[in-house]
GROMACS .gro file of C-alpha atoms in nm:
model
  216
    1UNK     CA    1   4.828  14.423   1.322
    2UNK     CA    2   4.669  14.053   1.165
    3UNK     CA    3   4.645  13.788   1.411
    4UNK     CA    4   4.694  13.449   1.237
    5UNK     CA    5   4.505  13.150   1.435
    6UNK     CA    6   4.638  12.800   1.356
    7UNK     CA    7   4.857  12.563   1.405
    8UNK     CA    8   5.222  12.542   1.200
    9UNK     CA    9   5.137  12.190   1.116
   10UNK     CA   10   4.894  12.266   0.877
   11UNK     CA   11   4.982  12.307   0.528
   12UNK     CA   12   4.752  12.556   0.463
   13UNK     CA   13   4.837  12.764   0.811
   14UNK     CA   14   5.227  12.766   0.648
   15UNK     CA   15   5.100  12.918   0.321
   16UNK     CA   16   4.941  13.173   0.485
   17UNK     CA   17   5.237  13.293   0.750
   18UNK     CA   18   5.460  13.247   0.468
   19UNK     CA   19   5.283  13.524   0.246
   20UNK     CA   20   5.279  13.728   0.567
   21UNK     CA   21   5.650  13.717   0.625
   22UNK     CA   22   5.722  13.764   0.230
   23UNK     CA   23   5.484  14.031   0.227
   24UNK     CA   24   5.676  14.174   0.541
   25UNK     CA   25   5.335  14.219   0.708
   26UNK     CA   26   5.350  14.278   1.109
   27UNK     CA   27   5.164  13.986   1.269
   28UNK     CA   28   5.111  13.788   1.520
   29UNK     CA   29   5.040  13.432   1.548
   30UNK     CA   30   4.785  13.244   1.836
   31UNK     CA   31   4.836  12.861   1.824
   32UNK     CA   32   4.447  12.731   1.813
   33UNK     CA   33   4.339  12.405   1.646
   34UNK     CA   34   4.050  12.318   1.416
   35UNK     CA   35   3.748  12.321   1.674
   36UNK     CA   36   3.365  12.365   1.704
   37UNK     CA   37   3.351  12.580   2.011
   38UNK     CA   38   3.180  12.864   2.001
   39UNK     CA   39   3.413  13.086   2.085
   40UNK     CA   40   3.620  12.942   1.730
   41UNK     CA   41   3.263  12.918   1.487
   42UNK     CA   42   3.205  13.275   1.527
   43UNK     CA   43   3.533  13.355   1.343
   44UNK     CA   44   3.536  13.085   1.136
   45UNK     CA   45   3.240  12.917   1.051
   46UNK     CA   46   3.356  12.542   1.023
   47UNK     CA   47   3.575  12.592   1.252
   48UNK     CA   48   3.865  12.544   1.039
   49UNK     CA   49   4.209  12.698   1.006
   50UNK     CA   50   4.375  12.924   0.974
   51UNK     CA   51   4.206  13.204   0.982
   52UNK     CA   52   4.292  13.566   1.037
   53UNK     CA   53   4.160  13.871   1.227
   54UNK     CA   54   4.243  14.202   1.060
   55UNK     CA   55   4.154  14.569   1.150
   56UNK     CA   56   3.811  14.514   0.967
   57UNK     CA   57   3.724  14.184   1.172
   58UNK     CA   58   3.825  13.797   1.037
   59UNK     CA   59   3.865  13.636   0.782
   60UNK     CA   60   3.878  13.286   0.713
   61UNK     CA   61   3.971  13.029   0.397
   62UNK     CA   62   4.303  13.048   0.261
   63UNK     CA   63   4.277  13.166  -0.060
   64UNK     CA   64   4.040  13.439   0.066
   65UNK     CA   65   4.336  13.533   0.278
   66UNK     CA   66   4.598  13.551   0.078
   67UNK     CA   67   4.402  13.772  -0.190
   68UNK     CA   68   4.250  14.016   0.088
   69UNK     CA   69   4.624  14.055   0.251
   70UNK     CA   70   4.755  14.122  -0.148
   71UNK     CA   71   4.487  14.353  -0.200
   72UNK     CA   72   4.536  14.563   0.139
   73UNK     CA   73   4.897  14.522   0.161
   74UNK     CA   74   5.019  14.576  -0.229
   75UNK     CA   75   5.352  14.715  -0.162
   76UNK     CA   76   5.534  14.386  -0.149
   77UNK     CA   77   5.336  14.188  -0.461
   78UNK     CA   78   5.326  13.790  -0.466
   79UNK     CA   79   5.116  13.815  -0.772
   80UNK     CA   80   5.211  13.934  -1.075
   81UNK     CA   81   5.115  14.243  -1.263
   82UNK     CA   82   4.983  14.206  -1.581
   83UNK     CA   83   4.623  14.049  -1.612
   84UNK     CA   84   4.737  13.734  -1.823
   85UNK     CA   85   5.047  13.626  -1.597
   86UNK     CA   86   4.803  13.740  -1.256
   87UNK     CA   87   4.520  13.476  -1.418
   88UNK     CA   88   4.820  13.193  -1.479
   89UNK     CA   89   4.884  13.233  -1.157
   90UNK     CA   90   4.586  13.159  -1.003
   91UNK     CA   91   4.517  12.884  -1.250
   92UNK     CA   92   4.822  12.722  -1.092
   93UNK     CA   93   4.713  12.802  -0.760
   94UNK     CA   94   4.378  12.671  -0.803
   95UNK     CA   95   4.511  12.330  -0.980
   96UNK     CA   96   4.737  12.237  -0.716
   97UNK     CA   97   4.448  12.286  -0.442
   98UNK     CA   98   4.155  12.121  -0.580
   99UNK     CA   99   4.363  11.870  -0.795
  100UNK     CA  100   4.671  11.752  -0.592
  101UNK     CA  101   4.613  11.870  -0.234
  102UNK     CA  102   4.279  11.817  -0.177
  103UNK     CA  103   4.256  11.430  -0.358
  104UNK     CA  104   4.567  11.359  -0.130
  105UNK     CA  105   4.362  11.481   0.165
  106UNK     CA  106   4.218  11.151   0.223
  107UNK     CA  107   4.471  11.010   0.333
  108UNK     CA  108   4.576  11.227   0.593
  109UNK     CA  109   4.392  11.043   0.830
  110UNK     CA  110   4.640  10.708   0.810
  111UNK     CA  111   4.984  10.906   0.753
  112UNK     CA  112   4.943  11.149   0.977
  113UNK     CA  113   4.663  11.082   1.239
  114UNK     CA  114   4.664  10.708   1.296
  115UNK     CA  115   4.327  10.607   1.108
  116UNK     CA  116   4.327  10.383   0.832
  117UNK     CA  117   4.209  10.420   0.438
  118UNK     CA  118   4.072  10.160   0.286
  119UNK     CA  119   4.253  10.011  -0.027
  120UNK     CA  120   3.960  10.130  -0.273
  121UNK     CA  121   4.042  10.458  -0.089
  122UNK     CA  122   4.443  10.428  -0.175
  123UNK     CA  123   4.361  10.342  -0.564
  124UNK     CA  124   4.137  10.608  -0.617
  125UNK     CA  125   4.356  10.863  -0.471
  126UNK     CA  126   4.687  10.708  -0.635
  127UNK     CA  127   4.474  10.735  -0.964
  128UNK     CA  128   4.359  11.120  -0.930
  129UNK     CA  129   4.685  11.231  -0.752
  130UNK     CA  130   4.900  11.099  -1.062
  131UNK     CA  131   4.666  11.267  -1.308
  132UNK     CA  132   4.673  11.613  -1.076
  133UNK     CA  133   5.038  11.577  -1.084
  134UNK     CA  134   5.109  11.534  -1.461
  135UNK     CA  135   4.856  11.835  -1.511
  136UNK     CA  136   5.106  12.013  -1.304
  137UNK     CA  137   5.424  11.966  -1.471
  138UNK     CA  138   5.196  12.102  -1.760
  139UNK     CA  139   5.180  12.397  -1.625
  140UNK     CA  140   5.537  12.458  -1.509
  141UNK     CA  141   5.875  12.252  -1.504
  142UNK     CA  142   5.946  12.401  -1.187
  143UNK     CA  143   6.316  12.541  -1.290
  144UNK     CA  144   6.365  12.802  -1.099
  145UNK     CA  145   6.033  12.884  -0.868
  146UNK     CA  146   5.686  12.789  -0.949
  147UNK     CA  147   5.628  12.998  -1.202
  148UNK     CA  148   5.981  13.106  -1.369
  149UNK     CA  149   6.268  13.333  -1.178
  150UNK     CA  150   6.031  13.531  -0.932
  151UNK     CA  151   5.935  13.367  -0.629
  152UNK     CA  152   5.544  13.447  -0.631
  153UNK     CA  153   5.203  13.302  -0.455
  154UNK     CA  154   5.232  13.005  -0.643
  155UNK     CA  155   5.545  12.950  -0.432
  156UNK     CA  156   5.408  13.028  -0.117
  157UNK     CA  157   5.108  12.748  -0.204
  158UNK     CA  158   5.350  12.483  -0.407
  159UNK     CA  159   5.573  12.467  -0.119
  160UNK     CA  160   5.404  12.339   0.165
  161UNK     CA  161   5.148  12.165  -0.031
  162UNK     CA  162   5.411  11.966  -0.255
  163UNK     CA  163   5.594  11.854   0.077
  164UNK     CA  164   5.265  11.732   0.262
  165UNK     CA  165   5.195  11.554  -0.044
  166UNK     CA  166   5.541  11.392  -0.138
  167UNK     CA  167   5.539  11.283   0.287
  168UNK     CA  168   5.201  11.124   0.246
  169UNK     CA  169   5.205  10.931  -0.024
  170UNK     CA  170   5.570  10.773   0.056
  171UNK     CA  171   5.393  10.657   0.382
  172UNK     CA  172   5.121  10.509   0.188
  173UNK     CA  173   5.254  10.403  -0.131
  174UNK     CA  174   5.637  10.367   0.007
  175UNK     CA  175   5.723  10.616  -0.292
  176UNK     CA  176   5.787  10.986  -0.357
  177UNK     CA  177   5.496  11.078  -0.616
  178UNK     CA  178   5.555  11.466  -0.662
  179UNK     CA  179   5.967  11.396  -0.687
  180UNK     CA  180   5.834  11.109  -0.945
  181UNK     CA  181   5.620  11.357  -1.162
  182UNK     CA  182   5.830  11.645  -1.108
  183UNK     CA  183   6.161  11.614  -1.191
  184UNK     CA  184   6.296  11.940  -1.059
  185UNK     CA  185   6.123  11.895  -0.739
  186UNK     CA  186   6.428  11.825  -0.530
  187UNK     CA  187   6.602  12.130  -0.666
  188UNK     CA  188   6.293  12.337  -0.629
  189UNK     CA  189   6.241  12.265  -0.252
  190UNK     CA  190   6.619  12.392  -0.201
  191UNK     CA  191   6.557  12.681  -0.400
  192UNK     CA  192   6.266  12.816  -0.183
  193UNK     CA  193   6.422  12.685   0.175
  194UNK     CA  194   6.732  12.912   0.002
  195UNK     CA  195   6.486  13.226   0.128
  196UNK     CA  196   6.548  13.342   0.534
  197UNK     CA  197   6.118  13.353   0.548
  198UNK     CA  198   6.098  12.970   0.404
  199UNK     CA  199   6.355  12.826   0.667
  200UNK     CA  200   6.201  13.034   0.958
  201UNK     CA  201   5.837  12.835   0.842
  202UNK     CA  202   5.973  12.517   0.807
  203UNK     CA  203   6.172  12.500   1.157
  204UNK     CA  204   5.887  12.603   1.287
  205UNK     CA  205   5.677  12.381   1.111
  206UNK     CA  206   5.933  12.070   1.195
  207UNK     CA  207   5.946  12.188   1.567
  208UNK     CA  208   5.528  12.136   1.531
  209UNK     CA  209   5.564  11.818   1.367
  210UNK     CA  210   5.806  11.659   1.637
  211UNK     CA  211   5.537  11.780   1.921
  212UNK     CA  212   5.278  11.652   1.744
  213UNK     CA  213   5.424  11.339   1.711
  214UNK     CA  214   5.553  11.288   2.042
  215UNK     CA  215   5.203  11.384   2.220
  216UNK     CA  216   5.082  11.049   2.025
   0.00000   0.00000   0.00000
């Protein structure tokens, strides 16, 4: 049985419990935030979420997870087979992290959390995220699922992170920038909240987000 630690407002918690549930993995989930106790550093050692514990002992980072729990539990693949299309995948995977998701990152802190960016912050950012986001539609024009017909781990990472991402930066910029870049983004949303696993994550995740809010 794999514990999941996290909280469902996190982006990258909702990747990783929506592989599980595609994946049709038993699991259970403990509701823990980010934290440098040391009861939470000697599972994961910033302290960050998610992370998992499996029958070998935990695991943290998301990526790492989502490859181990592919790799122990094949019989319901996200990835594809063959070598080439398995590669493309993670390309995709890797873009939308380190490109999109993780520029946008800084400014979590005003539209979610209160703070405040500064503007040099907000043009740098706008700058990066645009460039991230026309890479993307490079890769894919989003038609069906991420990556063609089959829904796959690029789903299960494009999802949450494209929603975070098109929230944020209409509360900073007061427009949509993934619907902007990606066309099909509105149709591509609908077709992975069309799955049973997808709408169980993002009531769940809304349910969060309204708590959250309301303990401001």
């Amino acid at each position: 049985m794999i514990t999941l630690y996290g909280i469902a407002i996190s982006n990258y918690y909702n990747k990783i419990k929506l592989a599980l549930l595609e994946k049709e993995i038993a699991f259970v989930e403990e509701a823990l935030p980010p934290g440098q106790s040391d009861a939470v550093l000697k599972r994961s050692p910033l302290g960050k979420i998610p992370f998992i514990k499996t029958p070998d002992g935990y695991l943290s980072e998301s990526q790492a997870i989502l490859e181990y729990l592919e790799e122990a539990y094949p019989e319901k693949p996200l990835y594809p087979v063959k070598p080439f299309e398995h590669a493309k995948c993670r390309e995709f995977i890797q873009h939308i992290e380190l490109n999109v998701e993780l520029i946008t990152r800084r400014l979590y802190g005003e539209a979610l959390f209160g703070g405040k960016a500064s503007q040099e912050t907000k043009d740098e950012v706008l700058v990066k995220v645009e460039s991230g986001l026309t890479g993307l539609v490079r890769l894919t024009d989003f038609s069906s699922y991420a990556l063609g017909d089959c829904f796959s781990a690029a789903d299960v990472v494009a999802w949450p992170h494209l929603q975070l991402v098109s929230f944020v930066t209409q509360q900073i910029y007061g427009q949509d920038l993934v619907a902007e870049h990606i066309p099909n983004f509105g149709a591509y949303i609908q077709s992975v909240e069309s799955r049973p696993h997808a709408q169980r994550v993002n009531q769940e995740r809304t349910a969060a987000l309204e708590a959250f809010f309301q303990g401001r």
